[in-house]
Amino acid sequence: MNAPTGRLDSQLTLPQPYLLFLGDTTEAGYAKTAFGLADWAADRCVGEWAIGGCTVTTGLSRLSPAEARAAGARSLVIGVANQGGIIGDSWVAVLVEAMEAGLDIVSGLHVRLTSIPALADAARRTGQRLIDVRTPPPSIPIGNGRKRSGKRLLTVGTDCALGKKYTALALHRAFAERGIDADFRATGQTGIMIAGGGMPMDAVVSDFEAGAAEMLSPDAPADHWDLIEGQGSIFNPAYAAVSLGLLHGSQPDVFVVCHDPTRTVILGMESFALPSIEEVIDLTIRLGSRTNPAIRCGGVSLNTSSYDADAAAALMAAEAARLGLPVADPIRGGAAFAALVENCLA
Amino acid sequence: MNAPTGRLDSQLTLPQPYLLFLGDTTEAGYAKTAFGLADWAADRCVGEWAIGGCTVTTGLSRLSPAEARAAGARSLVIGVANQGGIIGDSWVAVLVEAMEAGLDIVSGLHVRLTSIPALADAARRTGQRLIDVRTPPPSIPIGNGRKRSGKRLLTVGTDCALGKKYTALALHRAFAERGIDADFRATGQTGIMIAGGGMPMDAVVSDFEAGAAEMLSPDAPADHWDLIEGQGSIFNPAYAAVSLGLLHGSQPDVFVVCHDPTRTVILGMESFALPSIEEVIDLTIRLGSRTNPAIRCGGVSLNTSSYDADAAAALMAAEAARLGLPVADPIRGGAAFAALVENCLA
């Protein structure tokens, strides 16, 4: 991943490389952040660490905080969540030890690190930082709508939690493999940890939402691409404000619609039908053209994890024929994904 | 104005009646908040107060903080803004005196009252409150999209600052005159001071924007109306996130489009054309139908302050014929405004 271009001082930036902390986790499902980092930022993770009882591993070397620091680590990332998003007493001792070894602490949990007295004390004593990736940077400007140089792609969706981050990361990797100058622009906590920076769009005060998105993808060379992680959905009755501010401020040239074909209603809101892919394309163009009249749909990213290979291929082919657009599952890759990448770049 | 119905504890609520503070203002334009309160909440203002050099008056009696307290006042409202939105040293002494007399202090300025040490000290000493109406209440929930009982009207606009608050207030007054059970629901600082409570929508974290709007207009009797003050515009590249969260969370049955016929571009963004009234109607219905499929346009509120009476009447008649909807200027009132009110209630 390239270093972010410009206005870096105004964005969140995280000290890398990382030591991944797994706590005392026994369920892999609670370690999604650690697995995401091991998958997408392995070159910036020196190892993992845990405490007694942990049965989960990312496959990286086990290193104590001191060993990790000696290997170049600059921060310990809390790579697990537990129910309630809290930090147990048994974790606090490890986090203090990490600060004493010279590591900053990075967290995406709901609880603020600085609200835990033992951590705040240790930070003062050691001079290490406590970084909550849910906290937006100060001094976000009001949006101005000015057209910026360079090219931008935004992942959007028929709903939340169906592959917008993964799709943006996969497209970034594919662009880079083709030798294209590109940045992944993160808008959520896990994405920010992977990228080493970004903007927690859902935590920004609404008056500044579009301005925060403008700040996230600054002016760039004409052939540079920002691959921007989408959030929520313009059809989601709870989160559409986040999605529209991000769409306006990102002023994307291209968007990719992410969809889970097994989902029929909005997650957690059974009385709201999922919009169709066509509805998302149509409304995204209508709203997005306000800040970029040239906006177009590059294709569809389908989450086919509950289909076997043949059924997935048949579904993607049928959807591509129906929509007249490339349809691919980035996890499956292959010719379909290559076609999606090419159409985004066309 | 009726007391807000339900969930009151979760909204901002201001101690009334007020003493209006004019500072040392010499320009009426800086006293817009005081004039708004004198116009729309005169029955809840016991008087005004100023310091040496002030040449502006709302026409209310001059009362010292102690006299105002004796007359029933519960808070002093800073009714003026100066350039930069700061609080000068000469004001601080008056605000401390007001707290010593038993008044809370209410401010809509950008500077936080608690950030001024002399005020924070006086608040601790006297037990009076420092209330910033730009600060949202804690514990705003995520939106849930659930259909609420009662009826709702939202004012929307082709842009910012063209009469959405005034229109909602005028409609509230007209509804009340017809004996209809109705509340004005404020979403901006001046509106909140007038109503004595509300939700500063532009200061809410974007993830909670729709939830904040849901909280603002809770379940109500079937024939009760909430008249909700709009914010921004879904076409404004800076503020559309605020407007869409408010639209989704308000789930309005009826909306009224506010427009200034002399404006051709977005305020402060000369490269963005103002949308037409028809475009605003069409997109508001499309987006608003997500949470209220029965949404409809009740008519248009035209700011005709730069026209003479004949030209204004001709313009409103022509627009009404063109759009097939009632078009009125609430400040001029008359038959056109009565027709707008009737169509909203139809």
XYZ file of C-alpha atoms in Angstrom:
692
model
C 0.000 0.000 0.000
C 1.358 3.428 -0.820
C 1.737 6.079 1.810
C -1.290 8.401 1.697
C -0.733 11.389 -0.565
C -1.026 14.874 0.905
C -2.850 16.326 3.929
C -1.474 13.386 5.871
C -1.195 15.446 9.032
C -4.959 15.886 9.141
C -5.808 12.190 8.881
C -5.464 9.497 11.467
C -2.107 7.783 10.996
C -1.087 4.676 12.891
C 2.460 3.675 13.900
C 3.477 0.560 11.952
C 4.565 -2.243 11.972
C 2.183 -3.861 14.427
C 2.215 -6.546 17.080
C -1.248 -8.192 16.991
C -2.796 -8.857 20.424
C -5.273 -11.737 20.674
C -6.120 -11.473 24.374
C -7.511 -14.673 25.868
C -9.788 -15.354 22.914
C -11.063 -18.852 22.260
C -13.437 -18.037 19.368
C -11.954 -17.160 15.983
C -15.032 -15.040 15.247
C -13.954 -12.527 17.884
C -10.516 -12.109 16.238
C -11.753 -10.728 12.899
C -9.577 -7.632 13.165
C -6.424 -9.711 13.726
C -7.261 -11.996 10.798
C -8.006 -8.998 8.561
C -4.611 -7.512 9.397
C -2.831 -10.830 8.871
C -4.579 -11.181 5.479
C -4.146 -7.653 4.152
C -1.200 -6.145 6.042
C 1.010 -9.159 6.806
C 4.104 -7.234 5.668
C 3.393 -4.708 8.432
C 2.757 -7.214 11.240
C 5.849 -8.513 13.046
C 3.991 -11.116 15.069
C 1.162 -11.893 17.454
C 0.883 -12.049 21.258
C -1.719 -13.483 23.623
C -2.320 -14.361 27.243
C -3.061 -17.650 28.982
C -6.054 -19.513 27.630
C -5.983 -18.054 24.103
C -6.552 -20.797 21.547
C -6.715 -18.636 18.412
C -3.744 -17.880 16.144
C -3.182 -15.898 12.953
C -0.202 -18.068 12.100
C 2.270 -15.244 12.749
C 5.188 -15.784 15.211
C 4.434 -15.354 18.909
C 6.535 -12.444 20.155
C 6.470 -10.718 23.540
C 6.106 -6.917 23.414
C 9.851 -6.534 24.052
C 10.714 -9.032 21.314
C 8.296 -7.320 18.940
C 9.820 -3.904 19.694
C 13.289 -5.345 18.986
C 11.919 -6.674 15.679
C 10.786 -3.149 14.730
C 7.174 -3.062 15.942
C 5.904 0.419 16.832
C 2.472 -0.409 18.178
C 0.378 -3.183 19.681
C -3.009 -3.517 17.980
C -5.916 -4.989 19.915
C -6.984 -7.498 17.282
C -9.962 -8.970 19.109
C -13.365 -7.863 20.305
C -15.343 -9.453 23.063
C -18.993 -9.013 23.881
C -19.519 -5.425 24.986
C -16.233 -4.288 23.438
C -14.586 -3.913 26.840
C -10.988 -4.366 27.993
C -10.663 -6.907 30.804
C -8.315 -6.535 33.742
C -6.236 -9.444 32.463
C -5.509 -7.461 29.293
C -4.506 -4.249 31.025
C -1.257 -5.705 32.408
C -0.165 -6.748 28.898
C -0.998 -3.330 27.443
C 1.003 -1.602 30.201
C 3.916 -3.988 29.563
C 3.726 -3.151 25.838
C 3.926 0.594 26.556
C 6.884 -0.019 28.875
C 8.531 -1.898 25.990
C 8.096 1.154 23.738
C 4.901 0.335 21.830
C 1.880 2.589 21.277
C -1.542 0.955 21.725
C -4.113 0.950 18.897
C -7.762 0.037 19.542
C -11.010 -0.047 17.605
C -13.123 -1.078 20.605
C -16.036 1.034 21.787
C -14.398 1.746 25.146
C -11.889 4.608 25.034
C -8.354 3.540 26.012
C -7.856 6.807 27.898
C -10.896 6.040 30.069
C -8.982 3.190 31.744
C -6.898 4.801 34.513
C -4.081 2.234 34.491
C -3.591 2.759 30.749
C -3.781 6.543 30.974
C -1.209 6.479 33.801
C 1.144 4.211 31.842
C 0.836 6.426 28.752
C 1.817 9.486 30.788
C 4.702 7.640 32.428
C 6.115 6.056 29.247
C 5.272 8.755 26.706
C 3.557 6.159 24.470
C 0.287 6.968 22.741
C -3.196 5.488 23.215
C -4.874 5.618 19.782
C -8.606 4.984 19.341
C -9.302 4.514 15.626
C -12.961 5.418 16.234
C -11.920 8.990 17.078
C -11.871 11.342 14.070
C -8.974 13.773 13.719
C -9.579 17.380 14.793
C -10.109 20.257 12.357
C -12.165 18.517 9.671
C -13.373 21.247 7.287
C -16.890 21.749 5.937
C -17.125 20.237 2.443
C -16.560 22.579 -0.497
C -17.501 20.367 -3.479
C -14.397 21.416 -5.443
C -13.396 18.898 -8.139
C -10.100 17.292 -7.157
C -7.449 15.877 -9.479
C -6.841 12.120 -9.802
C -9.361 9.269 -10.077
C -11.586 7.749 -7.405
C -13.532 4.516 -7.011
C -16.050 4.005 -4.182
C -17.578 0.691 -3.133
C -21.280 1.029 -2.318
C -23.793 -1.605 -1.293
C -27.338 -2.828 -1.131
C -26.787 -2.894 2.664
C -24.152 -2.922 5.436
C -21.708 -5.745 6.090
C -21.613 -7.487 2.730
C -18.111 -6.897 1.406
C -17.443 -3.195 0.710
C -14.102 -3.164 2.557
C -12.995 -6.488 1.116
C -13.933 -5.388 -2.418
C -12.022 -2.099 -2.151
C -8.966 -3.963 -0.820
C -9.153 -6.588 -3.584
C -9.498 -3.892 -6.260
C -6.551 -2.009 -4.747
C -4.430 -5.167 -4.901
C -5.507 -5.823 -8.512
C -4.786 -2.220 -9.549
C -1.339 -2.415 -7.920
C -0.613 -5.718 -9.705
C -1.307 -3.908 -12.980
C 1.276 -1.273 -12.046
C -1.309 1.417 -11.368
C -0.506 4.083 -8.770
C -3.284 3.566 -6.208
C -4.186 4.013 -2.537
C -6.721 2.152 -0.439
C -8.668 4.780 1.523
C -10.131 3.366 4.707
C -13.352 4.613 6.296
C -13.942 2.077 9.094
C -11.909 0.835 12.017
C -10.535 -2.412 10.548
C -9.808 -0.735 7.231
C -7.982 2.076 9.024
C -5.807 -0.443 10.863
C -5.035 -2.236 7.590
C -4.204 0.982 5.755
C -2.387 2.533 8.705
C -4.651 5.575 8.433
C -7.974 6.858 7.167
C -11.164 8.459 8.386
C -13.739 6.819 10.704
C -16.659 8.219 8.695
C -19.433 7.003 11.003
C -17.890 8.872 13.959
C -17.677 12.257 12.180
C -20.169 14.990 13.134
C -22.739 15.104 10.334
C -22.093 18.728 9.339
C -18.534 17.694 8.449
C -19.298 14.325 6.809
C -18.706 15.380 3.198
C -15.704 17.465 4.251
C -14.186 14.421 5.960
C -14.553 12.412 2.746
C -12.951 15.250 0.762
C -10.026 15.238 3.210
C -9.647 11.454 2.883
C -8.978 11.494 -0.882
C -7.027 14.683 -1.627
C -5.770 15.978 -4.961
C -3.513 13.440 -6.653
C -1.738 12.931 -10.007
C -4.122 12.550 -12.956
C -3.516 8.795 -13.337
C -3.637 8.015 -9.602
C -6.575 6.037 -8.198
C -8.055 6.157 -4.714
C -9.973 2.976 -3.853
C -12.393 4.161 -1.188
C -14.043 1.792 1.298
C -17.804 2.398 1.342
C -20.008 2.571 4.448
C -23.649 1.657 4.982
C -26.098 2.198 2.134
C -28.095 5.145 0.821
C -31.132 2.863 1.276
C -30.396 2.076 4.939
C -32.847 3.973 7.193
C -30.251 4.281 9.962
C -27.015 4.969 8.081
C -27.874 6.719 4.799
C -26.499 10.026 6.126
C -23.036 8.468 6.406
C -23.327 6.939 2.932
C -24.498 10.136 1.200
C -21.836 12.339 2.838
C -19.205 9.805 1.788
C -20.604 9.653 -1.766
C -20.737 13.443 -2.193
C -17.299 14.021 -0.660
C -15.628 11.142 -2.507
C -16.916 12.434 -5.883
C -16.195 8.977 -7.384
C -15.584 8.488 -11.100
C -16.527 4.824 -10.710
C -18.487 2.854 -8.141
C -18.858 -0.884 -7.602
C -22.077 -2.241 -6.046
C -21.524 -4.887 -3.361
C -24.347 -7.363 -2.781
C -25.154 -10.581 -0.948
C -27.611 -12.567 -3.085
C -28.960 -14.465 -0.061
C -30.057 -11.324 1.773
C -33.644 -10.150 1.245
C -34.122 -7.551 4.012
C -31.951 -4.857 5.615
C -29.726 -6.302 8.360
C -31.532 -5.887 11.680
C -34.560 -4.177 10.041
C -36.807 -6.940 8.801
C -39.566 -4.581 7.638
C -37.252 -2.956 5.063
C -36.750 -4.874 1.813
C -33.237 -4.944 0.406
C -33.067 -2.663 -2.653
C -32.260 -4.279 -5.982
C -28.816 -3.821 -7.561
C -30.466 -1.737 -10.302
C -32.054 0.583 -7.735
C -28.673 1.093 -6.060
C -27.011 1.839 -9.398
C -29.718 4.290 -10.390
C -29.853 6.230 -7.112
C -26.057 6.253 -6.688
C -25.677 7.826 -10.133
C -28.414 10.342 -9.414
C -26.970 11.438 -6.050
C -23.289 11.051 -6.985
C -23.638 13.113 -10.156
C -24.143 16.159 -7.929
C -20.373 16.276 -7.261
C -19.175 14.220 -10.256
C -21.432 14.350 -13.328
C -19.248 11.658 -14.989
C -19.943 9.016 -12.303
C -20.562 5.495 -13.661
C -21.019 1.958 -12.375
C -17.958 -0.241 -12.922
C -19.749 -3.476 -12.059
C -20.987 -5.636 -9.216
C -19.164 -7.481 -6.426
C -21.195 -10.507 -5.376
C -20.620 -12.289 -2.074
C -21.140 -15.924 -3.152
C -19.687 -17.565 -0.053
C -22.803 -19.674 0.485
C -22.735 -21.113 -3.087
C -20.559 -23.898 -4.497
C -18.203 -23.015 -7.355
C -20.558 -24.063 -10.164
C -23.599 -22.368 -8.672
C -21.574 -19.190 -8.027
C -20.287 -19.126 -11.617
C -23.791 -19.617 -12.987
C -25.215 -16.889 -10.772
C -22.490 -14.398 -11.696
C -22.938 -15.122 -15.416
C -26.694 -14.717 -15.176
C -26.416 -11.462 -13.248
C -23.803 -10.109 -15.688
C -26.120 -10.875 -18.622
C -29.113 -9.363 -16.865
C -27.335 -6.140 -15.817
C -24.990 -5.744 -18.808
C -22.103 -5.238 -16.363
C -19.173 -7.318 -15.077
C -20.188 -9.324 -11.994
C -17.508 -11.032 -9.882
C -16.742 -12.360 -6.424
C -13.348 -10.882 -5.439
C -12.686 -13.835 -3.128
C -13.080 -16.239 -6.068
C -11.114 -13.940 -8.406
C -10.570 -15.434 -11.862
C -11.649 -14.102 -15.243
C -14.836 -12.548 -13.892
C -12.898 -10.420 -11.411
C -10.343 -9.469 -14.081
C -13.235 -8.270 -16.258
C -14.581 -6.188 -13.365
C -11.153 -4.613 -12.822
C -10.776 -3.837 -16.529
C -14.210 -2.237 -16.710
C -13.462 -0.029 -13.705
C -10.307 1.168 -15.459
C -11.938 1.538 -18.892
C -46.226 26.031 21.771
C -47.082 22.758 23.469
C -44.654 20.978 25.711
C -42.827 18.292 23.714
C -44.560 14.908 23.968
C -42.601 11.939 25.318
C -38.882 11.084 25.507
C -38.434 14.618 26.775
C -35.597 13.595 29.071
C -33.476 12.639 26.092
C -33.823 15.957 24.252
C -32.218 19.266 25.022
C -34.589 21.288 27.188
C -34.003 24.917 28.088
C -35.130 26.686 31.276
C -37.778 29.302 30.392
C -38.745 32.128 30.556
C -35.707 33.956 29.238
C -33.870 37.225 29.745
C -32.427 38.212 26.335
C -28.846 39.519 26.429
C -27.807 41.924 23.654
C -24.188 42.551 24.723
C -22.737 45.773 23.359
C -24.167 45.259 19.887
C -24.619 48.212 17.559
C -25.724 46.284 14.440
C -29.212 44.754 14.390
C -27.937 42.057 12.013
C -25.873 40.556 14.833
C -28.941 40.261 17.089
C -30.926 37.865 14.882
C -31.322 35.322 17.680
C -32.796 37.952 20.038
C -35.187 39.208 17.369
C -36.219 35.629 16.523
C -37.025 34.991 20.179
C -38.910 38.291 20.541
C -40.921 37.432 17.386
C -41.716 33.787 18.104
C -41.389 33.321 21.874
C -42.355 36.741 23.289
C -44.598 35.097 25.897
C -41.518 33.315 27.250
C -39.203 36.365 27.341
C -39.455 38.575 30.439
C -37.196 41.307 29.075
C -33.851 42.245 27.575
C -30.507 43.361 29.052
C -27.407 44.952 27.541
C -24.174 46.674 28.484
C -22.851 50.136 27.736
C -22.737 51.068 24.084
C -25.524 48.745 22.925
C -27.836 50.578 20.519
C -30.053 47.644 19.539
C -33.375 46.780 21.202
C -36.044 44.128 20.748
C -38.632 46.455 22.278
C -38.922 44.339 25.450
C -38.419 45.960 28.889
C -34.851 46.430 30.086
C -34.403 44.328 33.221
C -31.237 43.586 35.190
C -30.562 39.888 35.855
C -31.883 40.297 39.442
C -35.029 42.076 38.215
C -35.539 39.426 35.553
C -35.162 36.633 38.120
C -37.738 38.356 40.315
C -40.044 38.516 37.276
C -39.723 34.736 36.829
C -36.828 34.391 34.363
C -34.913 31.124 34.664
C -32.123 31.729 32.148
C -30.224 34.444 30.328
C -29.979 33.757 26.578
C -27.093 35.228 24.608
C -29.145 36.723 21.802
C -26.313 38.146 19.731
C -23.381 36.872 17.700
C -20.284 38.818 16.892
C -17.667 38.060 14.294
C -15.900 34.865 15.324
C -18.696 33.858 17.694
C -16.618 34.689 20.755
C -17.557 36.001 24.204
C -15.762 39.231 25.080
C -14.394 40.029 28.549
C -17.005 42.769 28.911
C -19.752 40.150 28.592
C -18.296 37.728 31.128
C -19.014 39.993 34.111
C -22.693 40.217 33.137
C -22.970 36.457 32.690
C -21.398 35.860 36.117
C -23.795 38.420 37.639
C -26.708 36.597 35.987
C -25.634 33.266 37.512
C -25.277 34.933 40.910
C -28.858 36.214 40.471
C -30.054 32.630 39.889
C -30.171 32.397 36.077
C -28.749 29.633 33.895
C -26.869 30.767 30.761
C -27.948 29.596 27.287
C -25.687 30.076 24.260
C -25.663 29.113 20.592
C -22.214 30.565 19.913
C -19.400 28.418 18.564
C -17.283 28.890 21.702
C -18.221 26.536 24.531
C -19.364 28.367 27.668
C -17.513 25.855 29.853
C -14.243 26.681 28.090
C -14.264 30.157 29.707
C -12.728 29.679 33.183
C -14.588 32.568 34.851
C -17.913 31.136 33.685
C -17.034 27.571 34.644
C -15.977 28.797 38.099
C -19.184 30.798 38.577
C -21.288 27.821 37.485
C -19.613 25.589 40.078
C -19.977 28.239 42.764
C -23.633 29.128 42.087
C -24.927 25.745 40.922
C -26.347 27.361 37.755
C -26.025 25.593 34.403
C -24.074 26.595 31.291
C -26.091 25.294 28.318
C -24.648 25.190 24.793
C -27.500 24.533 22.367
C -24.978 23.259 19.805
C -24.243 20.274 22.054
C -26.444 17.237 21.341
C -27.859 15.282 24.280
C -26.086 12.046 25.237
C -27.418 8.571 24.439
C -28.893 9.187 20.989
C -29.853 5.768 19.587
C -29.097 4.383 16.131
C -32.160 4.826 13.895
C -34.560 1.906 13.654
C -36.926 3.051 10.880
C -40.015 2.002 12.862
C -43.191 3.821 11.762
C -44.318 6.129 14.570
C -47.856 7.248 15.333
C -49.023 10.827 14.682
C -48.407 13.066 11.664
C -45.253 14.887 10.611
C -44.425 17.769 8.284
C -40.815 18.621 7.347
C -39.674 21.813 5.660
C -37.016 21.153 3.011
C -35.273 23.546 0.663
C -33.494 24.205 -2.576
C -30.577 25.371 -0.362
C -29.608 26.541 3.137
C -30.755 29.798 4.740
C -33.908 30.547 2.782
C -36.742 30.164 5.286
C -37.095 26.564 6.489
C -37.257 27.557 10.183
C -39.574 30.496 9.545
C -41.885 28.354 7.410
C -42.135 25.596 10.046
C -42.875 28.196 12.733
C -45.527 29.915 10.576
C -47.174 26.587 9.768
C -47.120 25.656 13.472
C -48.834 28.937 14.327
C -51.430 28.431 11.572
C -52.113 24.840 12.656
C -52.530 25.991 16.276
C -54.931 28.752 15.167
C -57.070 26.051 13.542
C -57.182 24.198 16.864
C -54.874 21.423 15.738
C -52.680 19.727 18.340
C -49.184 20.476 17.034
C -45.556 20.899 18.107
C -42.769 22.851 16.449
C -39.700 20.574 16.433
C -36.472 22.554 16.307
C -33.278 21.282 14.661
C -31.012 24.369 14.763
C -29.778 26.656 17.492
C -32.239 29.554 17.098
C -35.148 27.184 16.630
C -34.134 25.271 19.763
C -34.099 28.502 21.778
C -37.530 29.447 20.417
C -39.012 26.011 21.144
C -37.203 25.627 24.443
C -35.789 22.304 23.250
C -34.958 20.237 20.202
C -32.046 18.542 18.516
C -29.032 20.330 16.973
C -28.987 18.012 13.963
C -25.803 19.353 12.382
C -23.828 18.612 15.563
C -24.907 14.958 15.832
C -22.388 12.227 14.917
C -23.405 10.972 11.478
C -24.013 7.347 12.521
C -26.772 8.647 14.832
C -28.274 11.288 12.514
C -31.456 9.400 11.614
C -31.788 8.166 15.203
C -31.612 11.761 16.450
C -34.444 12.742 14.101
C -36.493 9.757 15.295
C -35.946 10.883 18.903
C -37.003 14.451 18.031
C -40.507 13.514 16.853
C -41.644 10.582 19.008
C -44.894 8.637 18.866
C -47.900 10.944 19.293
C -51.714 10.780 19.105
C -53.020 9.968 15.625
C -54.248 13.528 14.950
C -51.152 15.284 16.378
C -48.776 17.089 14.008
C -45.061 17.677 14.416
C -43.837 20.637 12.345
C -40.153 19.843 11.863
C -37.579 22.514 10.984
C -35.510 21.378 7.999
C -31.726 21.710 7.651
C -29.547 22.167 4.576
C -30.600 20.501 1.336
C -30.207 17.023 -0.151
C -28.610 18.849 -3.120
C -26.025 20.695 -1.000
C -22.565 19.118 -1.500
C -21.527 19.989 2.064
C -24.669 19.323 4.100
C -26.718 16.642 2.317
C -25.793 14.066 4.977
C -27.586 16.161 7.599
C -30.612 16.631 5.322
C -30.971 12.948 4.395
C -30.615 11.707 7.983
C -33.254 14.241 9.035
C -35.561 13.202 6.157
C -35.247 9.472 6.872
C -35.630 9.862 10.641
C -38.507 12.370 10.408
C -40.499 10.021 8.104
C -42.661 13.022 7.082
C -46.188 12.566 5.745
C -45.959 16.005 4.128
C -43.072 18.270 3.146
C -43.018 21.903 2.079
C -40.265 23.130 -0.270
C -38.693 26.458 0.724
C -37.139 28.524 -2.055
C -35.679 31.955 -2.737
C -36.520 32.880 -6.356
C -33.573 35.289 -6.596
C -30.981 32.633 -5.816
C -29.378 30.812 -8.751
C -26.388 29.024 -7.163
C -25.727 27.243 -3.859
C -24.804 29.693 -1.096
C -20.997 29.929 -0.959
C -20.559 27.385 -3.803
C -20.863 29.333 -7.029
C -20.051 26.338 -9.254
C -23.168 24.463 -8.076
C -26.479 25.484 -9.687
C -29.476 25.719 -7.396
C -31.792 22.749 -8.061
C -35.268 23.516 -9.367
C -38.293 23.174 -7.090
C -39.421 20.201 -9.195
C -36.079 18.448 -8.716
C -36.343 18.929 -4.942
C -39.898 17.572 -4.902
C -38.948 14.567 -6.988
C -35.809 13.586 -5.038
C -37.417 14.259 -1.637
C -40.262 11.897 -2.517
C -37.840 9.289 -3.801
C -35.596 9.372 -0.721
C -38.342 10.049 1.825
C -40.519 7.183 0.627
C -37.895 4.817 2.072
C -39.274 5.469 5.567
C -42.735 6.799 4.647
C -44.136 5.501 1.351
C -47.085 7.936 1.692
C -44.866 11.075 1.646
C -46.252 13.952 -0.445
C -45.472 17.590 -1.193
C -47.862 20.005 0.527
C -46.716 23.028 -1.453
C -44.023 25.674 -1.747
C -42.891 28.451 0.587
C -41.428 31.302 -1.445
C -39.224 33.977 0.103
C -40.434 37.053 -1.825
C -38.820 39.678 0.403
C -37.090 41.343 -2.556
C -40.359 41.763 -4.538
C -43.102 44.370 -4.115
C -46.588 43.112 -3.239
C -47.892 42.978 -6.806
C -44.801 41.299 -8.221
C -44.818 38.782 -5.360
C -48.488 37.953 -5.918
C -47.925 37.516 -9.655
C -44.885 35.296 -9.083
C -46.685 33.096 -6.546
C -49.710 32.711 -8.842
C -47.510 31.802 -11.795
C -45.521 29.268 -9.777
C -48.708 27.742 -8.351
C -50.106 27.309 -11.857
C -46.834 25.881 -13.181
C -46.384 23.386 -10.316
C -50.030 22.560 -9.615
C -49.407 23.181 -5.908
C -50.156 25.946 -3.403
C -47.347 28.542 -3.361
C -47.209 31.154 -0.591
C -44.887 33.473 1.319
C -45.589 32.849 5.034
C -44.446 36.394 5.874
C -47.099 37.823 3.537
C -49.717 35.282 4.697
C -53.146 35.871 3.122
C -55.224 33.526 1.023
C -52.198 31.924 -0.612
C -50.790 30.880 2.746
C -54.196 29.642 3.905
C -54.362 27.475 0.775
C -50.894 26.069 1.570
C -51.968 25.244 5.125
C -55.159 23.566 3.929
C -53.304 21.466 1.385
C -50.813 20.297 4.020
C -53.740 19.190 6.183
C -55.734 17.668 3.289
